[in-house]
Short mmCIF file of C-alpha atoms and ligand atoms in Angstrom, two decimals:
data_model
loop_
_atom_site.label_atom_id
_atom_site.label_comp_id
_atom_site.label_asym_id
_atom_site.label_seq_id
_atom_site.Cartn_x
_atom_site.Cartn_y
_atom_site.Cartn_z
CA UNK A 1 4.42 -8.57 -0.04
CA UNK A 2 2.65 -8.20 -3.34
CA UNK A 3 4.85 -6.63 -6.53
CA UNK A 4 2.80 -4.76 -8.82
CA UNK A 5 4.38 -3.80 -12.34
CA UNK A 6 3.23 -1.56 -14.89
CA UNK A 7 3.86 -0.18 -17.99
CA UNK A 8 6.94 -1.66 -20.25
CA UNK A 9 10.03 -0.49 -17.99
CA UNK A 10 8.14 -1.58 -15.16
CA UNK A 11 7.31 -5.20 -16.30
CA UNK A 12 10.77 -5.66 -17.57
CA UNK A 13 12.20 -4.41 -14.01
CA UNK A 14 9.67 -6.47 -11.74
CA UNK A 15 10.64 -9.51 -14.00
CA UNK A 16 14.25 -9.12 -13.48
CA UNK A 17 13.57 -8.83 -9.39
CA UNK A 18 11.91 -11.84 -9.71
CA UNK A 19 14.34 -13.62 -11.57
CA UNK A 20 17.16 -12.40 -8.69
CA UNK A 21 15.09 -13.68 -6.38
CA UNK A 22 14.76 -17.25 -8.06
CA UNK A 23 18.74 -17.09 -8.05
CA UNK A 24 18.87 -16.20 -4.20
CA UNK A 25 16.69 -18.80 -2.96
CA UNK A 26 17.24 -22.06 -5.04
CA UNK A 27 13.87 -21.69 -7.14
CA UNK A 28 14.16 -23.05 -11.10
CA UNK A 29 13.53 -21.27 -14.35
CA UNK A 30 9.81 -23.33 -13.38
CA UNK A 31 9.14 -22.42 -9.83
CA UNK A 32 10.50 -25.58 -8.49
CA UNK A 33 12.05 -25.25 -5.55
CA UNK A 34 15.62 -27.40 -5.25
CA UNK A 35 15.33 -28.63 -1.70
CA UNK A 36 19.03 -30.25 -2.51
CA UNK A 37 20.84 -26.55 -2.76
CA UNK A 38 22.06 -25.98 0.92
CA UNK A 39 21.86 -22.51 2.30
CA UNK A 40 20.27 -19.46 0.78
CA UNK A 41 17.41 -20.76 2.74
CA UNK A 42 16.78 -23.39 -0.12
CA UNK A 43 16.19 -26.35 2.34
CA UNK A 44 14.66 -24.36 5.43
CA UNK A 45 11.89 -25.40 6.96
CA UNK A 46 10.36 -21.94 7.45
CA UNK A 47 10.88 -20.72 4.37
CA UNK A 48 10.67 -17.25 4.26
CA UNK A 49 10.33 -16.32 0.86
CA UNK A 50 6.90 -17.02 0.24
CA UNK A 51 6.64 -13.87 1.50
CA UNK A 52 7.30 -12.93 -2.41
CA UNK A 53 5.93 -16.23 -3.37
CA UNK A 54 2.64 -18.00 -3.32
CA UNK A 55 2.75 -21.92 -2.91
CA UNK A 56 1.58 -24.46 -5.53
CA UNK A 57 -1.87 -26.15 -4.65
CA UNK A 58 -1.13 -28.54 -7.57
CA UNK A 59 2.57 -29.24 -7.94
CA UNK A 60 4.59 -30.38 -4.90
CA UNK A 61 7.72 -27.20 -4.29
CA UNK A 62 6.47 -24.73 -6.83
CA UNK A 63 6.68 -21.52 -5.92
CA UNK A 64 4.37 -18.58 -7.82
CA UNK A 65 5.66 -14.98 -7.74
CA UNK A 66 3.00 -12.79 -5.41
CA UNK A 67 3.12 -11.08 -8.77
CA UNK A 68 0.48 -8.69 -11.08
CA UNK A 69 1.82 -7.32 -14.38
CA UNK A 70 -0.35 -4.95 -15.97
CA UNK A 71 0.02 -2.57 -19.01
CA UNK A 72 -1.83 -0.66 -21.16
CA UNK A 73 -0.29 -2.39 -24.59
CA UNK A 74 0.15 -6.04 -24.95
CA UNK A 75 3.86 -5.98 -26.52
CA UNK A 76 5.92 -6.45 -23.17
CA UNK A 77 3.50 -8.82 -21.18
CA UNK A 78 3.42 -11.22 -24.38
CA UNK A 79 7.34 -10.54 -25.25
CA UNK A 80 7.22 -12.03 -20.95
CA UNK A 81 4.89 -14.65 -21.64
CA UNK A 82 6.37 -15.82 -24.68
CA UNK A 83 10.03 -15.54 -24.31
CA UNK A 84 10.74 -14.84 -20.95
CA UNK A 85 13.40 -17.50 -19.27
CA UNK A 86 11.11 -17.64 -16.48
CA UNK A 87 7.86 -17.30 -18.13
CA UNK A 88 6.35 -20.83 -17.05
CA UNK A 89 6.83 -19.56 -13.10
CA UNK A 90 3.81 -17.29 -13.36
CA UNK A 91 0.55 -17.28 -13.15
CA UNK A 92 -1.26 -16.24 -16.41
CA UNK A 93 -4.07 -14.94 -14.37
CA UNK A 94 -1.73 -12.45 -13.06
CA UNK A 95 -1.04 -10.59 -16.26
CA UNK A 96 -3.63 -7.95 -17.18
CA UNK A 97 -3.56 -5.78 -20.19
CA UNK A 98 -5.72 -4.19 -22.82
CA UNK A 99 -4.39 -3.13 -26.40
CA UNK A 100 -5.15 0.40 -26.97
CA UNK A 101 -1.94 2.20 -25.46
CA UNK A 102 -1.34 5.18 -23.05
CA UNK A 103 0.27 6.89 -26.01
CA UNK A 104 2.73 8.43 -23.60
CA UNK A 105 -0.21 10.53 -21.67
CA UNK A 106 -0.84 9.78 -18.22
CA UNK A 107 -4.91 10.81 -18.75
CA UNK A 108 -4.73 7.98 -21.08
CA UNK A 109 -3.24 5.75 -18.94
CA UNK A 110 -4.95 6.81 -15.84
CA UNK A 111 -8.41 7.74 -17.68
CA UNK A 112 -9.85 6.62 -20.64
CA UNK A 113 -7.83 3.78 -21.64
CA UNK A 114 -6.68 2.90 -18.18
CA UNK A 115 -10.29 2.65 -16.89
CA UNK A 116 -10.89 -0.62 -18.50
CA UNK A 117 -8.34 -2.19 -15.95
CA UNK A 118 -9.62 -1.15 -12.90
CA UNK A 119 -12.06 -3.60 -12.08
CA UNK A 120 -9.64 -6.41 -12.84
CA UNK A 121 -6.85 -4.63 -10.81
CA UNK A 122 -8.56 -4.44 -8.04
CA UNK A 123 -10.41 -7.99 -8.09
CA UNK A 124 -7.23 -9.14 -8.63
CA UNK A 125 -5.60 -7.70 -5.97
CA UNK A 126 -8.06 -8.58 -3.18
CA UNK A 127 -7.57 -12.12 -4.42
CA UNK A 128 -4.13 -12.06 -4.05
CA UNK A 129 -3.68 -10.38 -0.61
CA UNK A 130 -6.26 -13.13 0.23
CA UNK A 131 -4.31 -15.39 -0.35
CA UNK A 132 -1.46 -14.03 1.90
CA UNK A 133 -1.31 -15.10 5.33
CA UNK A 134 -0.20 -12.02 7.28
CA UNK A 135 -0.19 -9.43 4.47
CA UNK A 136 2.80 -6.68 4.70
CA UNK A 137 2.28 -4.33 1.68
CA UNK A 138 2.93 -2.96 -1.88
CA UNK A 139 6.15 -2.57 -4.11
CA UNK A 140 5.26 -0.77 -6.95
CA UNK A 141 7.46 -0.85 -9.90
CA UNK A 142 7.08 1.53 -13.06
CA UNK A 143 8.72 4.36 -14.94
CA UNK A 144 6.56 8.07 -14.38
CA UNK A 145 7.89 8.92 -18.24
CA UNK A 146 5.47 7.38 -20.16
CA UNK A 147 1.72 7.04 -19.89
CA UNK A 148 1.24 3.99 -18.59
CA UNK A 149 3.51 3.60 -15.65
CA UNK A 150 2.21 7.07 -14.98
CA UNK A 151 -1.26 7.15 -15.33
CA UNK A 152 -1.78 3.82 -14.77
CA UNK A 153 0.48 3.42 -11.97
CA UNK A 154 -1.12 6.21 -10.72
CA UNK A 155 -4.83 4.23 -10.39
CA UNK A 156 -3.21 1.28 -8.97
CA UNK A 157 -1.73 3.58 -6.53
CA UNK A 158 -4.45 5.46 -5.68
CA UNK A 159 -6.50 2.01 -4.87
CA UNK A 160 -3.80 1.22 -2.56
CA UNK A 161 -4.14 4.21 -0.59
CA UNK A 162 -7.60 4.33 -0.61
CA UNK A 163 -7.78 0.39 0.08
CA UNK A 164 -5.27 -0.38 1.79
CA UNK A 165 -4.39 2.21 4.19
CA UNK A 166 -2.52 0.71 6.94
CA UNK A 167 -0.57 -1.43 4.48
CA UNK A 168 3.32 0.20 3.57
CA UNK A 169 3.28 1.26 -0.59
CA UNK A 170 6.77 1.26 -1.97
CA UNK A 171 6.77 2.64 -5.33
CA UNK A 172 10.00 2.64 -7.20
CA UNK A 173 10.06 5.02 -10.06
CA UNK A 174 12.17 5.90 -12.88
CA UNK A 175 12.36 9.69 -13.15
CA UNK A 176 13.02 11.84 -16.37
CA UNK A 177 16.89 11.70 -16.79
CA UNK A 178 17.72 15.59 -16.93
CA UNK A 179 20.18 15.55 -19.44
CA UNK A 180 19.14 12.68 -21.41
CA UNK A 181 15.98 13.12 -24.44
CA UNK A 182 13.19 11.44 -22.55
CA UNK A 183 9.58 11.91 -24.55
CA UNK A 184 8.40 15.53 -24.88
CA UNK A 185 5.57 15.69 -22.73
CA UNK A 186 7.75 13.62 -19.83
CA UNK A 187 7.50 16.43 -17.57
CA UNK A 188 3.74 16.61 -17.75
CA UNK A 189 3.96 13.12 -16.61
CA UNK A 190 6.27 13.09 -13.80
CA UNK A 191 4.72 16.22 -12.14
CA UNK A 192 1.03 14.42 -12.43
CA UNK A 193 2.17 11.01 -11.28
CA UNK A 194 3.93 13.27 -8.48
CA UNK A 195 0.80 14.27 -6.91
CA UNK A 196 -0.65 10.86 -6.04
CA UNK A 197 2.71 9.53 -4.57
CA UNK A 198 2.51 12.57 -2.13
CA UNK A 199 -0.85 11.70 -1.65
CA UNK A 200 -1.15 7.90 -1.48
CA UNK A 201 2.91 6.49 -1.31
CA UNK A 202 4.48 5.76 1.75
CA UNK A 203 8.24 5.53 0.42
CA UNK A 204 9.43 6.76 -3.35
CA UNK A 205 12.72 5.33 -4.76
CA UNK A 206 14.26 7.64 -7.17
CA UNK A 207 15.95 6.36 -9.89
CA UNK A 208 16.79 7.51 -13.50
CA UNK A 209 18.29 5.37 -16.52
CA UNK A 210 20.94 8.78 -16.89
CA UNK A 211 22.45 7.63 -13.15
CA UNK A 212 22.59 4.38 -13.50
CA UNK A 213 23.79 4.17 -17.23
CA UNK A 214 27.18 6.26 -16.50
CA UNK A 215 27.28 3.80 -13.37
CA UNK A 216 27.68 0.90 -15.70
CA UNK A 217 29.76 2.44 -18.21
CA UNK A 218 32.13 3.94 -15.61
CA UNK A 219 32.48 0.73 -13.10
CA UNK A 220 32.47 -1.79 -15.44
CA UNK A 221 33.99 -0.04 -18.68
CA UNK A 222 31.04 -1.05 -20.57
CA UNK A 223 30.44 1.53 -23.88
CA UNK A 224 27.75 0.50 -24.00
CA UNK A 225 24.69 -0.73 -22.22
CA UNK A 226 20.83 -2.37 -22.55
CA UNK A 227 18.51 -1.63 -20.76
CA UNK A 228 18.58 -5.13 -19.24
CA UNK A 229 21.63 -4.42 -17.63
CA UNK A 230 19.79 -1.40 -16.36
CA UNK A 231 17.03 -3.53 -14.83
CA UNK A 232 19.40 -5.90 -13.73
CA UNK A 233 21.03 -2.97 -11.81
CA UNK A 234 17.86 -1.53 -10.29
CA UNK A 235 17.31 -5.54 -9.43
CA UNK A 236 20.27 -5.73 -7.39
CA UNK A 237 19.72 -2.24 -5.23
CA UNK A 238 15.77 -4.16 -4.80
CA UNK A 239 17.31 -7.55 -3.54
CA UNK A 240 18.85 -5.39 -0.63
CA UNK A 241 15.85 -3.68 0.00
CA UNK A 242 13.83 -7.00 0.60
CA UNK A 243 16.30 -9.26 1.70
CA UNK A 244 15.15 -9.21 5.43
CA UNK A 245 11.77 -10.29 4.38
CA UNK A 246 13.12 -13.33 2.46
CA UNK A 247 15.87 -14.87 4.57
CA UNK A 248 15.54 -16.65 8.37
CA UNK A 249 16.44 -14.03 10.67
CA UNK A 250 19.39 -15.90 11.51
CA UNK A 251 20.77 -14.77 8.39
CA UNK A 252 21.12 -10.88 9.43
CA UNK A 253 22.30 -9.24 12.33
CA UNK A 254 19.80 -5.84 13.21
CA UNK A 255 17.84 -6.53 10.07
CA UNK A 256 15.92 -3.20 8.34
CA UNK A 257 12.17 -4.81 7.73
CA UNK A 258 10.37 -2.82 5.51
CA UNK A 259 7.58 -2.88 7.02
CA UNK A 260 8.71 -1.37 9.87
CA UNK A 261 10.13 1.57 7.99
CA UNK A 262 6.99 3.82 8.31
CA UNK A 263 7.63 3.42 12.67
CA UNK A 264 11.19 4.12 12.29
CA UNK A 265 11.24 8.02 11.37
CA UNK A 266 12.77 7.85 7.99
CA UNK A 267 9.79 10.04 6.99
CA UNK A 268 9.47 12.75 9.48
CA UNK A 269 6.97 14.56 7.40
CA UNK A 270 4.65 12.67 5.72
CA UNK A 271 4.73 14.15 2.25
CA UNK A 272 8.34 14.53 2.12
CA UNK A 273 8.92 10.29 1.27
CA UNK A 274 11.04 10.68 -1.73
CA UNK A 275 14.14 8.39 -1.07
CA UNK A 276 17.47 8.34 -3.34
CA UNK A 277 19.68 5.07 -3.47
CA UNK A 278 23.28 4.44 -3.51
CA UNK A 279 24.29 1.47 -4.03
CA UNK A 280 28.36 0.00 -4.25
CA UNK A 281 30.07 -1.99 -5.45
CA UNK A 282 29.65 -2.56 -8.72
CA UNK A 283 32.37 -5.11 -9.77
CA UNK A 284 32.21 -6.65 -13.40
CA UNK A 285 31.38 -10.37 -13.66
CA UNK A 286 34.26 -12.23 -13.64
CA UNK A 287 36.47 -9.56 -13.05
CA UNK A 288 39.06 -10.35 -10.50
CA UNK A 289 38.72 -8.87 -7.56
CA UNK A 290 39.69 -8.22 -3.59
CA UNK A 291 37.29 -7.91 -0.53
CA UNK A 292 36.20 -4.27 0.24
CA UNK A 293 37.49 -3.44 3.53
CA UNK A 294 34.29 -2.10 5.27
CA UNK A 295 35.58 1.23 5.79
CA UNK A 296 35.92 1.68 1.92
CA UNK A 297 32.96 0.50 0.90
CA UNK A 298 31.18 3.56 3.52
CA UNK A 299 33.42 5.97 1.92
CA UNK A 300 32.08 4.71 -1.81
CA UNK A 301 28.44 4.88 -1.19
CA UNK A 302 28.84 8.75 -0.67
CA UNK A 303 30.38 9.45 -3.74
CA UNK A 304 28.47 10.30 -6.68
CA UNK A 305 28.92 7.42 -8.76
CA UNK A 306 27.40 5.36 -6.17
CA UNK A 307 23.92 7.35 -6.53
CA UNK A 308 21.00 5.99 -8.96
CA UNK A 309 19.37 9.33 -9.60
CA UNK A 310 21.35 11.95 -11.17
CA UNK A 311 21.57 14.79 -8.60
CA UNK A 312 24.09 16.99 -7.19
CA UNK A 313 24.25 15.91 -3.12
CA UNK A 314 27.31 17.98 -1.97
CA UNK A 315 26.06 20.75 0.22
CA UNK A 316 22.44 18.61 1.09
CA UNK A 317 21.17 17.72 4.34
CA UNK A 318 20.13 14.59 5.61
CA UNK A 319 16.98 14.17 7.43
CA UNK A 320 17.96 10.37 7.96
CA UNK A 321 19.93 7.44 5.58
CA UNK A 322 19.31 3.55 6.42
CA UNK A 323 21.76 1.39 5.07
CA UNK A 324 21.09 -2.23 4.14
CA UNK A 325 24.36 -4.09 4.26
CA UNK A 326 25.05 -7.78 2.91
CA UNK A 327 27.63 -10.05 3.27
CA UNK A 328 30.24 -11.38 5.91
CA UNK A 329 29.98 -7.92 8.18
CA UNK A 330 29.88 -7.52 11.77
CA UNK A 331 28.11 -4.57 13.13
CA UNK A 332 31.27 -3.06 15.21
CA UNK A 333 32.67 -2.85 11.88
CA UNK A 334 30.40 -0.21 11.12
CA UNK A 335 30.55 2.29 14.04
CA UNK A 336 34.09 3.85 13.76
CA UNK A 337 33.68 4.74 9.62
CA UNK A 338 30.30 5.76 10.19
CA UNK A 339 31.39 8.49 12.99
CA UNK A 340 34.02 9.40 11.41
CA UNK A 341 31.35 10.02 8.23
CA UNK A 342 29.91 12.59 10.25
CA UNK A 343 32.66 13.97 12.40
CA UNK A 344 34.43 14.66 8.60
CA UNK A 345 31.18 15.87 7.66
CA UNK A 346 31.07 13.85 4.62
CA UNK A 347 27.17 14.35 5.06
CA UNK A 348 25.86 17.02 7.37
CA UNK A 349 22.31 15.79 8.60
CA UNK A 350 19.47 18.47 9.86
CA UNK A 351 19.90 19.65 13.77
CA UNK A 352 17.20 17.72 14.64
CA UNK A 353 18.24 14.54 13.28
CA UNK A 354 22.01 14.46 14.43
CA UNK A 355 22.37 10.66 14.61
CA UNK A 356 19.82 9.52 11.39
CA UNK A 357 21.89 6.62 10.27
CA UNK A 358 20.14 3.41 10.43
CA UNK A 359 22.10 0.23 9.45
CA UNK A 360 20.84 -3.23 8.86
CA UNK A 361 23.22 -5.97 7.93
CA UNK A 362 21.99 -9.49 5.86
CA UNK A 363 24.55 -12.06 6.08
CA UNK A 364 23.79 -13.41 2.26
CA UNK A 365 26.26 -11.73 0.11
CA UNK A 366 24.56 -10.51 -3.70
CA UNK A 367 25.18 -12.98 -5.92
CA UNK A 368 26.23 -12.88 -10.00
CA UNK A 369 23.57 -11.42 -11.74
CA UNK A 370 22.73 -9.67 -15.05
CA UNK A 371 26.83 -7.90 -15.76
CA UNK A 372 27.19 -7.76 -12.50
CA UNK A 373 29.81 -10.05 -10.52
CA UNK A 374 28.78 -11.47 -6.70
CA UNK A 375 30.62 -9.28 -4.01
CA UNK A 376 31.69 -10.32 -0.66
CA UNK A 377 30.10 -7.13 0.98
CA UNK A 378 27.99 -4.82 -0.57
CA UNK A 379 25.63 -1.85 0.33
CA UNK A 380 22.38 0.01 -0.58
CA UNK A 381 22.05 3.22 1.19
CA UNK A 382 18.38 5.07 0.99
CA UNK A 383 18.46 8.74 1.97
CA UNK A 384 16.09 10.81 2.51
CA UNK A 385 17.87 14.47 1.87
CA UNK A 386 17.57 17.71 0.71
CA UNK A 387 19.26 17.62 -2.69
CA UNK A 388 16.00 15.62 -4.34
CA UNK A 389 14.63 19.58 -4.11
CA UNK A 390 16.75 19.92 -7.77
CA UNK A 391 14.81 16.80 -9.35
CA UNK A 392 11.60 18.54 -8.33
CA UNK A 393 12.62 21.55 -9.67
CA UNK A 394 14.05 20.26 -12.77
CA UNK A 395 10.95 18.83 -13.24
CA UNK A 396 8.80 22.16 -12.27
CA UNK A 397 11.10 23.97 -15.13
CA UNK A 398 10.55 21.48 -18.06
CA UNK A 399 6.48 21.79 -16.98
CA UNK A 400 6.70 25.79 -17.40
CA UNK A 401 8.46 25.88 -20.40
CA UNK A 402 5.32 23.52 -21.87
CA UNK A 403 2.40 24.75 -19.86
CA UNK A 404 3.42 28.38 -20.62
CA UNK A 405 1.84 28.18 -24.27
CA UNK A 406 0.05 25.27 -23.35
CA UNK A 407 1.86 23.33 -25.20
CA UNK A 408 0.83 19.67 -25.90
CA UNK A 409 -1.94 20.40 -22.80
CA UNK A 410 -4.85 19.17 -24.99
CA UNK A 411 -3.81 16.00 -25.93
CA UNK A 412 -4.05 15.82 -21.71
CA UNK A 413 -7.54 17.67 -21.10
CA UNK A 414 -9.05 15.27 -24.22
CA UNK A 415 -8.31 12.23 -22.45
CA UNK A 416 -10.52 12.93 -19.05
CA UNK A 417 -8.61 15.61 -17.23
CA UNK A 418 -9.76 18.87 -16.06
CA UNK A 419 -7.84 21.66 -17.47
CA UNK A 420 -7.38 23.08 -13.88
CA UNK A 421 -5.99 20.07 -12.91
CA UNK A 422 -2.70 20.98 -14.85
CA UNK A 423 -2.10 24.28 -13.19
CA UNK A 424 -2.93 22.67 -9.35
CA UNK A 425 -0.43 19.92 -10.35
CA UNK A 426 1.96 22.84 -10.94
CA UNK A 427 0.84 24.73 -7.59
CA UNK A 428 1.64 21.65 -5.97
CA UNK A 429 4.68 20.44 -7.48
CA UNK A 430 6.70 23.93 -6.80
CA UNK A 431 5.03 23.33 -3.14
CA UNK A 432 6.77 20.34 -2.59
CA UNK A 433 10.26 21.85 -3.75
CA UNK A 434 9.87 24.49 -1.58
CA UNK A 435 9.12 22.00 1.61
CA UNK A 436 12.42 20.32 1.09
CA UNK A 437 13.91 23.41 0.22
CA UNK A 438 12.66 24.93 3.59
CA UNK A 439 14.35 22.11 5.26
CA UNK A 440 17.48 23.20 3.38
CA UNK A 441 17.24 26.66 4.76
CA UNK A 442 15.62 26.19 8.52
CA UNK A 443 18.39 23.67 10.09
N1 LIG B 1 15.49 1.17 -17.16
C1 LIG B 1 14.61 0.95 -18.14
N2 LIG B 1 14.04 1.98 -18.79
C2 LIG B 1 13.14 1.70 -19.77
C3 LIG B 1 12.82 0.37 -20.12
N3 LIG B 1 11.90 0.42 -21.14
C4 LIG B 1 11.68 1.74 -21.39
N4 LIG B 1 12.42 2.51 -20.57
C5 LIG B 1 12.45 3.99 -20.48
O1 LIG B 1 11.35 4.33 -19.63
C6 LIG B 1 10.70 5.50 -20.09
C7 LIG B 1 9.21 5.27 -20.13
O2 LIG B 1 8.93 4.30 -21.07
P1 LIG B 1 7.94 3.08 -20.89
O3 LIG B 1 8.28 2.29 -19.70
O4 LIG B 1 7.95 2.39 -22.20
O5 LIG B 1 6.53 3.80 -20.64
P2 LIG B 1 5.13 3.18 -20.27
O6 LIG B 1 5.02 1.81 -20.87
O7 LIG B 1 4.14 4.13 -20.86
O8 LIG B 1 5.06 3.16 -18.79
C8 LIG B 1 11.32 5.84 -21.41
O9 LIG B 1 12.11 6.99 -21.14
C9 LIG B 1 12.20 4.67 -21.79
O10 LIG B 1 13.41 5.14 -22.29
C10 LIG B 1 13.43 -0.68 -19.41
O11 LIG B 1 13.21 -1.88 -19.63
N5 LIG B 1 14.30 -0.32 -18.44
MG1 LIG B 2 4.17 1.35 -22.77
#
């Protein structure tokens, strides 16, 4: 699997994942491996982490994150290079950036000043899957707020798609927080970047700082909080995600592989990929506490301070949820609160997905990281449901209230994109609300 970050929120979140990662499987602050550390797969022989990492020709047991940073503006790459706990683990080829700036405007980012990364993207990333021996897919990392991560993110993904069609694209995305000030032209941003993840993504992970802020102040009584406990958050709910591709599969019992998610039928339209997390517990480091009964810790991922995107999911329906479980769990422990999920109808899933609950369980429990203490058991739950229709239409608001007068819609159409382009971004962003809403309203 190859990570791609870009833009500053999506450098600083890849780096944190990485860092996790180092934690999980015994690899130093330098990419050494410690082949002393039992378990964790530190001393296995097949090693299944370099499926995020790239050997060492040169140094015996170094490890190299499958890696690319990229950005628009130097500031967070060198802030990486230079201060970054980590920073001697990569590979400087790896980091690619030019200086002008997306200015907060995806046609910046995905145009004019974006352009001049393209070529090195793309060499880049042939080298790199090159270099892989039986090459999964993407994970895309990057806020759709800004320009960069936007516009930028946008080209890389569209290169994917184009490129790399058979290949599974995960792009995790930080969406505009809807009661939080993000920057003014924000929804201009999200609504653009929108159209090439229905075009070129398989999976979207929702995510906004608003959700997972009051998750962090409300779990762990923090007043306040960085946004590296943020990333380290978001790192966490990723570890799950990609823990079956990084630990023997004698470490989990009815793994979830990523790659196999596109086969499974969590998608059973193809445009309608957008994905919300839950993820629980969220216990304060060094805070005592007790083992979650399993039972519990189902109950808590439904609620809503278990969900990283801030949206209202109390009359939704479920098209289908997968739920990546870690920890000491058996899966018989599972069944009876599951059923009893439905048969309470906690959730209520679409008539013609009555059973969509998909459960994969890694026997590696999280570990400390960032605020966050190491649980016994812990869960992220994906879900592909009907209440992401109010993001989208949040979103399709704060673009009419702009695009009305125009507002701010030169500083777009000066930077390489057609003016029609702004109104079939609209067209097509109040079409996809009205797909999931139709889901809503048919079953
Ligand atoms: N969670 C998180 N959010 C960030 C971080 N840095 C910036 N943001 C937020 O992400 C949004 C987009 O900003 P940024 O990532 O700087 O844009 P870009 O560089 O143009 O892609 C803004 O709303 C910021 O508040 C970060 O490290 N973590
Ligand atoms: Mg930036």
């Amino acid at each position: 699997m190859i990570s791609i970050n870009v833009g500053q929120s999506g450098n600083r979140i890849g780096s944190r994942c990485f860092e996790l990662y180092c934690l999980e499987h015994a690899i130093g602050k330098d990419g050494i491996l410690d082949t002393n550390i039992q378990g964790t797969n530190g001393n296995s022989n097949d090693l299944v982490f370099r499926n995020f990492f790239t050997e060492s020709q040169n140094i015996k047991n170094k490890f190299i994150p499958r890696a690319l940073f990229m950005d628009t503006e130097p500031e967070t790459i060198n802030t990486i290079k230079k201060y970054d706990d980590y920073r001697s683990m990569y590979r400087e080829s790896n980091f690619l950036m030019c200086k002008e700036g997306a200015s907060d405007i995806f046609s910046r980012g995905k145009y004019t000043v974006g352009r001049e990364l393209q070529d090195p993207m793309q060499e880049k990333i042939r080298s790199m899957v090159e270099e892989c021996d039986n090459f999964g897919g993407f994970l895309l990392y990057r806020s759709i707020c800004g320009g960069t991560g936007s516009g930028l993110g946008s080209g890389v993904l569209q290169h994917l798609g184009e490129e790399y069609t058979k290949k599974v694209k995960l792009d995790f995305n930080l969406f505009p927080s809807p009661n939080q000030s993000n920057n003014v032209v924000s929804p201009y941003n999200a609504a653009m970047a929108l159209m090439d993840m229905i075009e070129y993504a398989d999976f979207n992970m929702i995510f906004d700082n608003e959700a997972l802020y009051d998750m962090l102040k409300k779990s762990l009584a923090m007043d306040k909080t960085s946004y590296q406990e943020i990333n380290s958050l978001m790192a966490h709910a990723n570890s799950h995600l990609t823990s079956s591709l990084r630990f023997p599969e004698n470490y989990g019992e009815s793994q979830i592989y990523l790659t196999e998610l596109m086969q499974t039928g969590i998608v059973p339209y193809p445009k309608l990929h957008f994905l919300l997390p839950s993820y629980a517990p969220l216990v304060k480091k060094n805070a005592f506490q007790s083992s979650i009964p399993v039972p519990n810790l189902i109950k808590s991922i439904f609620t809503p301070d278990s969900l990283m995107a801030k949206v209202d999911n109390s009359k939704c329906k479920y098209m289908s949820s997968y739920m990546f479980f870690r920890g000491e769990i058996i899966a018989s422990e599972i069944i009876k609160p599951l059923n009893e999920v439905k048969s309470k109808k906690l959730v209520e899933f679409v008539d013609w997905s009555p059973s969509g609950f998909r459960v994969g369980i890694n026997h590696s429990p999280s570990l400390t990281y960032g605020d966050l203490s190491k649980t016994p058991k812990s869960l992220l739950m994906l879900s592909n449901n009907t209440s992401i229709t109010k993001i989208f239409k949040k979103i399709e608001d704060n673009f009419s209230s702009l695009y009305r007068t125009r507002a701010f819609a030169h500083w777009f159409v000066g930077e390489g994109l057609e003016s029609s382009e702004l109104q079939e971004c609209f067209e097509q962003l109040k079409q996809l609300a009205d797909d999931y809403q139709s889901i809503h309203t048919s079953s």
